[in-house]
Short mmCIF file of C-alpha atoms and ligand atoms in Angstrom, two decimals:
data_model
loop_
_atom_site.label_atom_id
_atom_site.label_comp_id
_atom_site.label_asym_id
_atom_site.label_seq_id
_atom_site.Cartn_x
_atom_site.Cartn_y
_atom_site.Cartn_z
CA UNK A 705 54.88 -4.29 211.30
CA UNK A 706 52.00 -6.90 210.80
CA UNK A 707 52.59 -6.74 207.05
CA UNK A 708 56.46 -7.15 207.31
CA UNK A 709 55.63 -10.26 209.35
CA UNK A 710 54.76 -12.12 206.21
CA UNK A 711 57.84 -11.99 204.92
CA UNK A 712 60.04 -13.44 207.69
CA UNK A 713 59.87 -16.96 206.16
CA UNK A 714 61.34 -19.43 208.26
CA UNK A 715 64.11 -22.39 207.25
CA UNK A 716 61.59 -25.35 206.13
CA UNK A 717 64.52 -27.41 204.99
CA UNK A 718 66.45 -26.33 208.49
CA UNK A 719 63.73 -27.95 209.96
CA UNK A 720 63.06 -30.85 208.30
CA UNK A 721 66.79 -31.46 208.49
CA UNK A 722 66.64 -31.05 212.36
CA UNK A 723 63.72 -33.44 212.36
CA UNK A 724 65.25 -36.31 210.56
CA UNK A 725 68.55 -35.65 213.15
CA UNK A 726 66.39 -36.31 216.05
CA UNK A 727 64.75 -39.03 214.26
CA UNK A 728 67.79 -40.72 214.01
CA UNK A 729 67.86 -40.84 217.61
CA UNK A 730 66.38 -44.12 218.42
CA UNK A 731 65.56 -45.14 215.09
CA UNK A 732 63.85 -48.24 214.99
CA UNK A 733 64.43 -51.03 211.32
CA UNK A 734 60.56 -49.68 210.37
CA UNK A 735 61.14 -46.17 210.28
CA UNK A 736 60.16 -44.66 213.48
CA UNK A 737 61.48 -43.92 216.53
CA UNK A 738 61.65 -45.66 220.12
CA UNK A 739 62.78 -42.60 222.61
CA UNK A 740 61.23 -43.92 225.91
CA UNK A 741 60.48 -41.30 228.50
CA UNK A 742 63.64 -40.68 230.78
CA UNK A 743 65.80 -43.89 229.55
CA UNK A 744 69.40 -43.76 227.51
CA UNK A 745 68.25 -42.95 224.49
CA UNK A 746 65.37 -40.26 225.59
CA UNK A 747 69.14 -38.72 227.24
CA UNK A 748 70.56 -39.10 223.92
CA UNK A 749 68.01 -36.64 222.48
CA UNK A 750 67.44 -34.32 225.54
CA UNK A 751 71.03 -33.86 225.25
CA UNK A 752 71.20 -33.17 221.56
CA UNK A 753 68.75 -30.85 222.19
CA UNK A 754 70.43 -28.65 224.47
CA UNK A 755 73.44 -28.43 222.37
CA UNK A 756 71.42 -27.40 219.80
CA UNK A 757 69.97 -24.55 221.70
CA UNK A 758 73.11 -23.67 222.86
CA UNK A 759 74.19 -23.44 219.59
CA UNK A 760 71.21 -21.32 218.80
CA UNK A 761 71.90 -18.80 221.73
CA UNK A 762 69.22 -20.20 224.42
CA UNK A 763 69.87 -20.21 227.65
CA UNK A 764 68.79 -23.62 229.17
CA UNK A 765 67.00 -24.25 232.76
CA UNK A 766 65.55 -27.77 234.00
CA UNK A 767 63.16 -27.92 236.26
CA UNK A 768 62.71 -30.91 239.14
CA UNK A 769 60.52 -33.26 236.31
CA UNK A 770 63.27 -32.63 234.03
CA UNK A 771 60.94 -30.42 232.00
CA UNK A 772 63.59 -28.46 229.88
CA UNK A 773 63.25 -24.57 229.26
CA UNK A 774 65.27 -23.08 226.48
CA UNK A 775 65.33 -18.54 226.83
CA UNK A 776 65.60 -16.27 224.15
CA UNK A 777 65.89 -12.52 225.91
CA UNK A 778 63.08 -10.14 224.98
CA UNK A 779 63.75 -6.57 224.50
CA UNK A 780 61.79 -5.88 227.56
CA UNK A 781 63.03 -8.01 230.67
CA UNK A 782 59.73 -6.89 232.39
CA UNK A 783 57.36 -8.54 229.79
CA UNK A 784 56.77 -12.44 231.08
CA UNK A 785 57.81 -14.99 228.84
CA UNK A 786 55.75 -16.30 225.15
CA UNK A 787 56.35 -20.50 225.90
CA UNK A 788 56.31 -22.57 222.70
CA UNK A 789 57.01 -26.49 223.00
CA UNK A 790 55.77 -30.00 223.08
CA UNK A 791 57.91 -33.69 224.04
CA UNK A 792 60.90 -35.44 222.77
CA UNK A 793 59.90 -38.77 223.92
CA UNK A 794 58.28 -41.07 221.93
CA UNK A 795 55.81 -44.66 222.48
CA UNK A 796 57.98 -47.34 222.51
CA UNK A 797 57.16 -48.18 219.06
CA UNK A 798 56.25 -44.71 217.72
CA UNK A 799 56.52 -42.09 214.59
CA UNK A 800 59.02 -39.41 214.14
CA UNK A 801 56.82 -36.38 214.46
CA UNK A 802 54.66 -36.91 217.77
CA UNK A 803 55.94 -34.32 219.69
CA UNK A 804 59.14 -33.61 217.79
CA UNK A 805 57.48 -31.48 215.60
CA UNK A 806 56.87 -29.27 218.20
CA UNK A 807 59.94 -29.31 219.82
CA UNK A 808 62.14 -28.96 216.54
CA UNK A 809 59.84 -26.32 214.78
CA UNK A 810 60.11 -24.17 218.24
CA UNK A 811 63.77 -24.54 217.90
CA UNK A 812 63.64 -23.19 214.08
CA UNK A 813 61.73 -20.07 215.37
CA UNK A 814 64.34 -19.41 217.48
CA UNK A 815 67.02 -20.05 214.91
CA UNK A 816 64.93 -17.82 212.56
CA UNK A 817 64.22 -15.27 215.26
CA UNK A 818 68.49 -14.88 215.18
CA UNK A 819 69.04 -15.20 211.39
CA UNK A 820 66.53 -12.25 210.52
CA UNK A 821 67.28 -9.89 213.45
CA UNK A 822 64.63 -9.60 215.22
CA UNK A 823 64.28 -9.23 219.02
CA UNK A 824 60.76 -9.57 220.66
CA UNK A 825 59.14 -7.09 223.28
CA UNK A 826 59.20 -10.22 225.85
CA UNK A 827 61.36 -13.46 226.50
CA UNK A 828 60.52 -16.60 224.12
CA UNK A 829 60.84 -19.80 225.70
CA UNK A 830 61.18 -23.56 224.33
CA UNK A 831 60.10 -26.09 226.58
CA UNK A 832 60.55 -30.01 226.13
CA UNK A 833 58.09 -31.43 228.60
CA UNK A 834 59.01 -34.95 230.35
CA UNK A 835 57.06 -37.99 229.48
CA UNK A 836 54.58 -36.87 227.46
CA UNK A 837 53.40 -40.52 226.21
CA UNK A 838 53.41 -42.44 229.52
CA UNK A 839 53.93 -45.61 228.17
CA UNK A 840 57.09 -46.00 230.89
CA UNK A 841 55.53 -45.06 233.50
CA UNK A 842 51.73 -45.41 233.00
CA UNK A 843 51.13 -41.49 233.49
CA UNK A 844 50.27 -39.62 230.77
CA UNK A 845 51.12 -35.68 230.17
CA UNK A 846 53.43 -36.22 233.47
CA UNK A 847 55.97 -33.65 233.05
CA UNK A 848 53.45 -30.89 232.31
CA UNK A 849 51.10 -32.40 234.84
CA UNK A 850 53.15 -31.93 237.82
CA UNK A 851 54.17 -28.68 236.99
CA UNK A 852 50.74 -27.53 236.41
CA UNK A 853 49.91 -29.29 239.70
CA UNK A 854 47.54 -32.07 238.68
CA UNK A 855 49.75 -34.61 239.79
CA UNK A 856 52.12 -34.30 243.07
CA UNK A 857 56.04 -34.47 242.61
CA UNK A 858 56.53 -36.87 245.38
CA UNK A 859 53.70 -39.41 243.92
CA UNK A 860 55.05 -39.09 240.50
CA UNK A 861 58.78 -39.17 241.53
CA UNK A 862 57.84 -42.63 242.97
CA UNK A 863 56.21 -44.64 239.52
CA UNK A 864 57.58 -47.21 238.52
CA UNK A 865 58.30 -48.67 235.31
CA UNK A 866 58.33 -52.73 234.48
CA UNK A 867 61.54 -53.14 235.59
CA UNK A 868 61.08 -51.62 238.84
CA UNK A 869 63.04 -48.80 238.09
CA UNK A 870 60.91 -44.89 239.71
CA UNK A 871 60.64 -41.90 237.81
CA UNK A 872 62.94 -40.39 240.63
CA UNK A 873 65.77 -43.04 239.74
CA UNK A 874 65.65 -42.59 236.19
CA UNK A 875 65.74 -38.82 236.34
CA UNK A 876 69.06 -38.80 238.17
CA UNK A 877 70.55 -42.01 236.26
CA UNK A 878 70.10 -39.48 232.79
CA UNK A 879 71.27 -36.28 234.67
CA UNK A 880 68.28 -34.52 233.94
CA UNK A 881 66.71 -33.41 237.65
CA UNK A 882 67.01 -29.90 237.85
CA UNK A 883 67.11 -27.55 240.69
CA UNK A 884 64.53 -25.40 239.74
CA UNK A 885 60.48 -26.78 241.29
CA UNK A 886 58.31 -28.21 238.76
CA UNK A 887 55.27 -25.60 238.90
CA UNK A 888 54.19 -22.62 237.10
CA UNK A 889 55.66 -19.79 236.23
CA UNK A 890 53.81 -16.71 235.14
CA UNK A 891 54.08 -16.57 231.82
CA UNK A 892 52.17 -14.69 228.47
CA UNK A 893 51.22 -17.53 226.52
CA UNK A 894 52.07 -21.02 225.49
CA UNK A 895 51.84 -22.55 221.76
CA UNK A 896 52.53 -26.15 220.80
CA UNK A 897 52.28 -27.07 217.20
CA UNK A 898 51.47 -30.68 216.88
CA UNK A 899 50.35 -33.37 214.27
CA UNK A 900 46.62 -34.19 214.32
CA UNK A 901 47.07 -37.75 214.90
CA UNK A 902 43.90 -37.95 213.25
CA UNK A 903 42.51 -38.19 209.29
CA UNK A 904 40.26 -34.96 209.65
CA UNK A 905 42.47 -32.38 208.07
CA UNK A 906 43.84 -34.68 205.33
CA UNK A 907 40.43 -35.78 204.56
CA UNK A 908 39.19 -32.47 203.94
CA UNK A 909 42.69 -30.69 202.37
CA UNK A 910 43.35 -28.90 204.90
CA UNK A 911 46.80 -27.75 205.81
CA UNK A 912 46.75 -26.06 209.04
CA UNK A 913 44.16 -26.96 212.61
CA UNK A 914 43.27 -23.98 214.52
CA UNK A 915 42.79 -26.07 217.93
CA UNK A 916 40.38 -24.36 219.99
CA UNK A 917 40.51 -26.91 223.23
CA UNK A 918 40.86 -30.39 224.16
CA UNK A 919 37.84 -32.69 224.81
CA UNK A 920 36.42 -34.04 227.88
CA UNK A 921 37.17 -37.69 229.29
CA UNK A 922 36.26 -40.07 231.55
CA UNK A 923 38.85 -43.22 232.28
CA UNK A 924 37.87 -46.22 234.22
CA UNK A 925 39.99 -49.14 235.47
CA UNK A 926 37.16 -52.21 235.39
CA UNK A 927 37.89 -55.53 237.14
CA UNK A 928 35.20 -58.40 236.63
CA UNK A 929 35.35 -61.47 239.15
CA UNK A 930 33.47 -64.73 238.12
CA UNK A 931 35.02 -68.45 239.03
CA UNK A 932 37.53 -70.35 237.24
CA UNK A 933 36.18 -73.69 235.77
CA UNK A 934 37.14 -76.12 233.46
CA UNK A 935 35.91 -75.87 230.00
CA UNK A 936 34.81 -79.47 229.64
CA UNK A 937 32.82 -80.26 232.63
CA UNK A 938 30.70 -76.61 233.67
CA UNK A 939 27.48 -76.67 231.68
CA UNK A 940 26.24 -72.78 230.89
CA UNK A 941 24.25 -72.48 234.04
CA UNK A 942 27.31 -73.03 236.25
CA UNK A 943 29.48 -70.82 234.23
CA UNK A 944 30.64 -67.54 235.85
CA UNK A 945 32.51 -66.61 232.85
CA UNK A 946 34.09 -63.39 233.60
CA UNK A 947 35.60 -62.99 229.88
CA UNK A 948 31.52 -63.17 228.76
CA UNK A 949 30.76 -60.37 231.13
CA UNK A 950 33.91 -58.43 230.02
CA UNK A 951 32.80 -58.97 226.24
CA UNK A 952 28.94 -57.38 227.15
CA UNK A 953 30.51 -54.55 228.69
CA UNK A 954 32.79 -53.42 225.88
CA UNK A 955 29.96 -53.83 223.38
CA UNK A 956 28.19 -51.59 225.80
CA UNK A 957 31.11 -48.82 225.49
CA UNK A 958 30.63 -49.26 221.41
CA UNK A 959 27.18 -48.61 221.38
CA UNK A 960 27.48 -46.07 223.94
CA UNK A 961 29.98 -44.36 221.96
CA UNK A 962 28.01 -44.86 218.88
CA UNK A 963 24.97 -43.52 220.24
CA UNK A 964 26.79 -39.60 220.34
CA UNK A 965 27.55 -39.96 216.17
CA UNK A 966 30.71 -38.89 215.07
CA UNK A 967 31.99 -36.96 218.33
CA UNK A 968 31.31 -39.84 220.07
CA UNK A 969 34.46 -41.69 221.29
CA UNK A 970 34.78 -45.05 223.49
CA UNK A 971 37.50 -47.74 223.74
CA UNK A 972 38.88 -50.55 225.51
CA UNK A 973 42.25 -50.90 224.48
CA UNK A 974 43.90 -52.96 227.83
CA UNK A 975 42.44 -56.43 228.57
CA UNK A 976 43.52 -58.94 230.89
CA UNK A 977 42.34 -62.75 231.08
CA UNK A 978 43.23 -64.74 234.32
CA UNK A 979 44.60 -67.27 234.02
CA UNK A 980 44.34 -66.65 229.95
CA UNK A 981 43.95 -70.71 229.71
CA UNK A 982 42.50 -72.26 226.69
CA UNK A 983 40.25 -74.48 228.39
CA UNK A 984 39.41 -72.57 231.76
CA UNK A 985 36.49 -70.57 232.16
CA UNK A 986 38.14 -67.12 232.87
CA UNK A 987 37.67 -66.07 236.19
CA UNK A 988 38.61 -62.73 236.15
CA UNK A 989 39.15 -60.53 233.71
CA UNK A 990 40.70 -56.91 234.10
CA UNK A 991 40.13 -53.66 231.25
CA UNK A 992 40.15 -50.71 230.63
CA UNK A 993 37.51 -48.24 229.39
CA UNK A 994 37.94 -44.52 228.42
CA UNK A 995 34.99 -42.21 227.02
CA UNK A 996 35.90 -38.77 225.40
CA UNK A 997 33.74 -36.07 223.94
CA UNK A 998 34.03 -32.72 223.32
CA UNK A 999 31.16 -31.25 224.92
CA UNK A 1000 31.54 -32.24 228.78
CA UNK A 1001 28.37 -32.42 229.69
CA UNK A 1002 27.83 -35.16 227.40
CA UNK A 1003 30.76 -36.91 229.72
CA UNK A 1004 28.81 -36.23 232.99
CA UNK A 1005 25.68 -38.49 231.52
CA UNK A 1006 28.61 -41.44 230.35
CA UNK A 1007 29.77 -41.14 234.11
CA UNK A 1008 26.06 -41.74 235.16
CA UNK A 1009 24.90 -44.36 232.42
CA UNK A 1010 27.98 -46.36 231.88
CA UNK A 1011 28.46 -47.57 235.44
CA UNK A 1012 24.49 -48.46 235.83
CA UNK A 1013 24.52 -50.01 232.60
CA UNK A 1014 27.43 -51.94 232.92
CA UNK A 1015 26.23 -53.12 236.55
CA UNK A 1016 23.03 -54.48 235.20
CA UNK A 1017 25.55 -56.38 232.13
CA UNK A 1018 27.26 -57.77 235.03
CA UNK A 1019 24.14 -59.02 237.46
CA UNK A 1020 22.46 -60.69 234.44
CA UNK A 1021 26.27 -62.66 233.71
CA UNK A 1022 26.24 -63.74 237.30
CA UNK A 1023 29.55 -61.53 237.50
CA UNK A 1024 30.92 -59.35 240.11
CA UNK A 1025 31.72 -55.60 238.40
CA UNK A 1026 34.13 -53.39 240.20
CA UNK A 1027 34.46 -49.80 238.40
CA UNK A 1028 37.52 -47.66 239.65
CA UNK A 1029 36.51 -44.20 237.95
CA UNK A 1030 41.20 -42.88 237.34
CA UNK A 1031 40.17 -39.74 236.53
CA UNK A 1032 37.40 -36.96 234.71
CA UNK A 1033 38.34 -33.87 233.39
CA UNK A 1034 36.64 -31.40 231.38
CA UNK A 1035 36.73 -29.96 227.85
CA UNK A 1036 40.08 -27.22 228.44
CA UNK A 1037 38.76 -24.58 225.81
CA UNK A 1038 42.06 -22.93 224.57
CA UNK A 1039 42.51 -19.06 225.08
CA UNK A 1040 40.98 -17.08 222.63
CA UNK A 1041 43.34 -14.45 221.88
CA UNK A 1042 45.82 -16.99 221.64
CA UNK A 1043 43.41 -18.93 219.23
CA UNK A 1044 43.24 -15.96 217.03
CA UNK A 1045 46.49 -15.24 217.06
CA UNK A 1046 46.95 -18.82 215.20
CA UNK A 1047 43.70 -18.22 213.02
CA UNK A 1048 45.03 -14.75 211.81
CA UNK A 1049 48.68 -16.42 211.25
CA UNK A 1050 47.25 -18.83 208.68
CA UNK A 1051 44.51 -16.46 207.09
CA UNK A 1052 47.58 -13.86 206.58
CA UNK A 1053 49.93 -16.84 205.14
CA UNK A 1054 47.10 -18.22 202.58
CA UNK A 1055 46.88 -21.57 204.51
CA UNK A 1056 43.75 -23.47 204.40
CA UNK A 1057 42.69 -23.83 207.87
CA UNK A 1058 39.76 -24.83 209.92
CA UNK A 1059 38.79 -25.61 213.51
CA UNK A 1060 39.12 -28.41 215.22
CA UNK A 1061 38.61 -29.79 218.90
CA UNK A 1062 42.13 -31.92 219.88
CA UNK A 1063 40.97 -36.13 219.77
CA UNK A 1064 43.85 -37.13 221.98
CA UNK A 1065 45.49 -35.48 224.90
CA UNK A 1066 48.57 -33.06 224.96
CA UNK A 1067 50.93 -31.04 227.49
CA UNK A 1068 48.79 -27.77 226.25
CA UNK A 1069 46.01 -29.01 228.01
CA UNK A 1070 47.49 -29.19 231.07
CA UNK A 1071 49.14 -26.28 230.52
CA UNK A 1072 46.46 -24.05 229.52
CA UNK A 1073 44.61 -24.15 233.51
CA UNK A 1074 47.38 -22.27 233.95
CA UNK A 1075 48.81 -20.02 230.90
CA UNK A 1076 46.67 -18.92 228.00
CA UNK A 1077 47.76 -21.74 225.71
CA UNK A 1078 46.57 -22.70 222.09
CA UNK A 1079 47.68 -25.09 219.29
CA UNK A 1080 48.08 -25.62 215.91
CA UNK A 1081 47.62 -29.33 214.39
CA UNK A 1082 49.64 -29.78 210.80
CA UNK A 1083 48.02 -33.19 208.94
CA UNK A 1084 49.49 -36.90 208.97
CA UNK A 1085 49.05 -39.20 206.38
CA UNK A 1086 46.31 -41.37 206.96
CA UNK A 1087 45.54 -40.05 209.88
CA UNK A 1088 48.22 -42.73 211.97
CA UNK A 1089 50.09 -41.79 214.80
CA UNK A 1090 51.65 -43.82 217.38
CA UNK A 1091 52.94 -45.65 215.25
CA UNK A 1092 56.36 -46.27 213.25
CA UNK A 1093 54.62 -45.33 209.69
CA UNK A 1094 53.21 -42.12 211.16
CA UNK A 1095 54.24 -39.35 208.21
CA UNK A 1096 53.88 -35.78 206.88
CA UNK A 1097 55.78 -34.12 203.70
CA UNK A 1098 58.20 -31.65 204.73
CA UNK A 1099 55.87 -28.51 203.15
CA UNK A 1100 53.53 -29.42 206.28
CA UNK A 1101 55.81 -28.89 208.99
CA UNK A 1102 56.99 -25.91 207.53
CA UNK A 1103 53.70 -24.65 207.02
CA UNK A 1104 52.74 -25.29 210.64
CA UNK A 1105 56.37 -23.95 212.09
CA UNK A 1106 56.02 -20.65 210.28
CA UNK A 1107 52.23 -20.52 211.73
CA UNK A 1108 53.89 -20.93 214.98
CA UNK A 1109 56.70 -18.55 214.07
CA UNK A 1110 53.89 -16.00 213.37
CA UNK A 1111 51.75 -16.57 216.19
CA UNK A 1112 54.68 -16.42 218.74
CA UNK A 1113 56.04 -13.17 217.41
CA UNK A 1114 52.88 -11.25 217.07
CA UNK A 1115 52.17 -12.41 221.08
CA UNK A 1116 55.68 -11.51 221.95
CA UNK A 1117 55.45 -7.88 220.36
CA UNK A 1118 51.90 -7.39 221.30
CA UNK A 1119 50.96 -4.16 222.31
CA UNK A 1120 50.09 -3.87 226.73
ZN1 LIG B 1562 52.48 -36.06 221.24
#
């Protein structure tokens, strides 16, 4: 059995010609894609998708969040389901693989699953989780964080996007609220193959991430209040230059970050000058700051320091600081039978492999409080995602889909 495993090859040219199908779906002039969570073309490929399952033999359920779950029967209705997915939708200027990787290599195991014959001990699922970017909404992860719980259907339901237009809308203007609750299900396992977003693998030649968890973070919304004043006329003692104080603080988040060495991570990446004038004094400025790490205690002491530190940036500016703290989770360690399982997959296929801790958030995460979950990362050139030049060669996502393939099988079939 676990030898014959080795030579059920999956269809790497099936794939990357499902891929470059869904790619086409929103294709933007620079070569990636622009599939915005729950709008007309994010329809477009949600409903490609299900014909293609259809077409494979799944049988297709959405759930309230318009999370979509695509069955393969196991031999043994009894067993709960093996879940393998990730998320169609795409950042509004973003690469062809973030997400559909995962998505279109689960959909080749199941295609391969039917060519060679084989039925599993338990169900396989596919799932397509909703909104996985949040750059519609501003929620990250929200499909797979309502049905794990972390966020509330109602609350959810009602974000809007800039247009004024709610989650709740937008799910029924596509069709795609279903009648079944967004929340767990018991289920065996889930695996979501996924590219690293990130240059470690490349870097060192590696063709396959065995993803052992996801890496604590801290998120705050920061709001600094000094007076508008015209640049001309307020000499530096009279200044209450809010832009200054905003400048001190992100420096603060760089050396903070800087201060861990390389598993350090800090950012600003959202700033907001009122009333953005070239010669006012900005009186308020607006950013925000995130801190990651994979060892979470090292995010407890960022939750501590930053906010002190940043206070005394901000009474030393003459500036008012006010810190909203959005969230703090955790490092989510993956299951480790389920890591294994992904280990042993690539040790039995001759894939160069090592260990890594996830940089950037994913559905698994959320997933795994709830399911024994684990991932597998395949490379991306340069290391750039979110963005319309991401790219990996076609021998990568097959390499990663038949790691999947491998790992999903030898859960479904595992002994109880
Ligand atoms: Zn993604």
């Amino acid at each position: 059995m676990t030898d014959a495993r080795t030579n059920q090859r999956i269809n790497g040219r099936r794939l990357w010609d499902s891929l470059m199908e869904m790619a086409a779906i929103g294709a933007t002039p620079k070569g990636g894609v622009r599939r915005l969570a729950l709008g007309p073309v994010d329809k477009l490929g949600r409903d490609r998708f299900a014909a293609l399952c259809a077409e494979a033999g799944l049988t297709m359920r959405v759930d309230s969040m318009g999370n979509m779950f695509a069955r393969r029967p196991g031999r043994d209705p009894a067993r709960l389901p093996v879940l393998m997915g990730s998320h169609l939708d795409s950042q509004p200027s973003g690469g062809k693989f973030d997400g559909a990787l995962g998505v279109m290599a689960g959909l080749e195991v199941m295609r391969s699953l039917r060519d060679l014959g084989i039925t599993t001990e338990a169900p396989v699922e596919l799932v397509n989780w909703t909104d996985e970017e949040g750059s519609r909404f501003g929620k990250s992860l929200m499909g797979s964080g309502v049905w794990s719980g972390v966020y509330g259907q109602a609350e959810t339901e009602a974000l809007a996007d800039l247009d004024g237009q709610t989650v709740g809308a937008s799910l029924d203007a596509i069709g795609y609220r279903g009648p079944e609750p967004a929340r767990p299900f018991p289920a065996d396992a889930y695996f979501e193959l996924h590219i690293e977003q990130g240059p470690v693998l490349e870097a060192e030649g590696k063709q396959i991430g065995i993803v052992t968890g996801g890496q604590a973070q801290v998120w705050y919304d920061a709001v600094a209040i000094g007076q508008d004043s015209h640049a001309g006329t307020t000499p530096p003692e009279a200044r209450k230059d809010a832009l200054v104080c905003a400048a001190r603080v992100i420096d603060l988040v760089d050396r903070m970050m800087r201060a861990r060495g390389e598993l350090g991570r800090g950012t600003v990446g959202q700033l907001v000058v009122v009333p953005n004038s070239r010669n006012v004094v900005p009186g308020e400025v607006r950013f925000s700051v995130e801190f990651r790490h994979p060892d979470a205690a090292e995010i407890e002491r960022l939750a501590v320091q930053f906010p002190r530190e940043a206070g005394f940036i901000a009474r030393d500016c003459g500036i008012e600081l006010h810190l909203t703290e959005l969230f703090r989770i955790g490092a989510q360690p993956f299951d480790p039978a389920c890591v294994d399982l992904v280990r042993q997959a690539a040790a039995r296929l001759g894939y160069s492999a090592r260990e890594i801790v996830s940089g950037a958030g994913h559905d698994a995460i959320y997933v795994a409080q709830h399911v024994p979950a684990a991932m597998i990362f395949t490379p991306c050139k340069d290391g750039l995602s979110h963005n319309e030049a991401e790219s990996i060669e076609p021998s990568e996502a097959e390499a990663g889909a038949q790691v999947l393939f491998e790992a999903v099988v030898a859960r479904a079939n595992r002994p109880l």
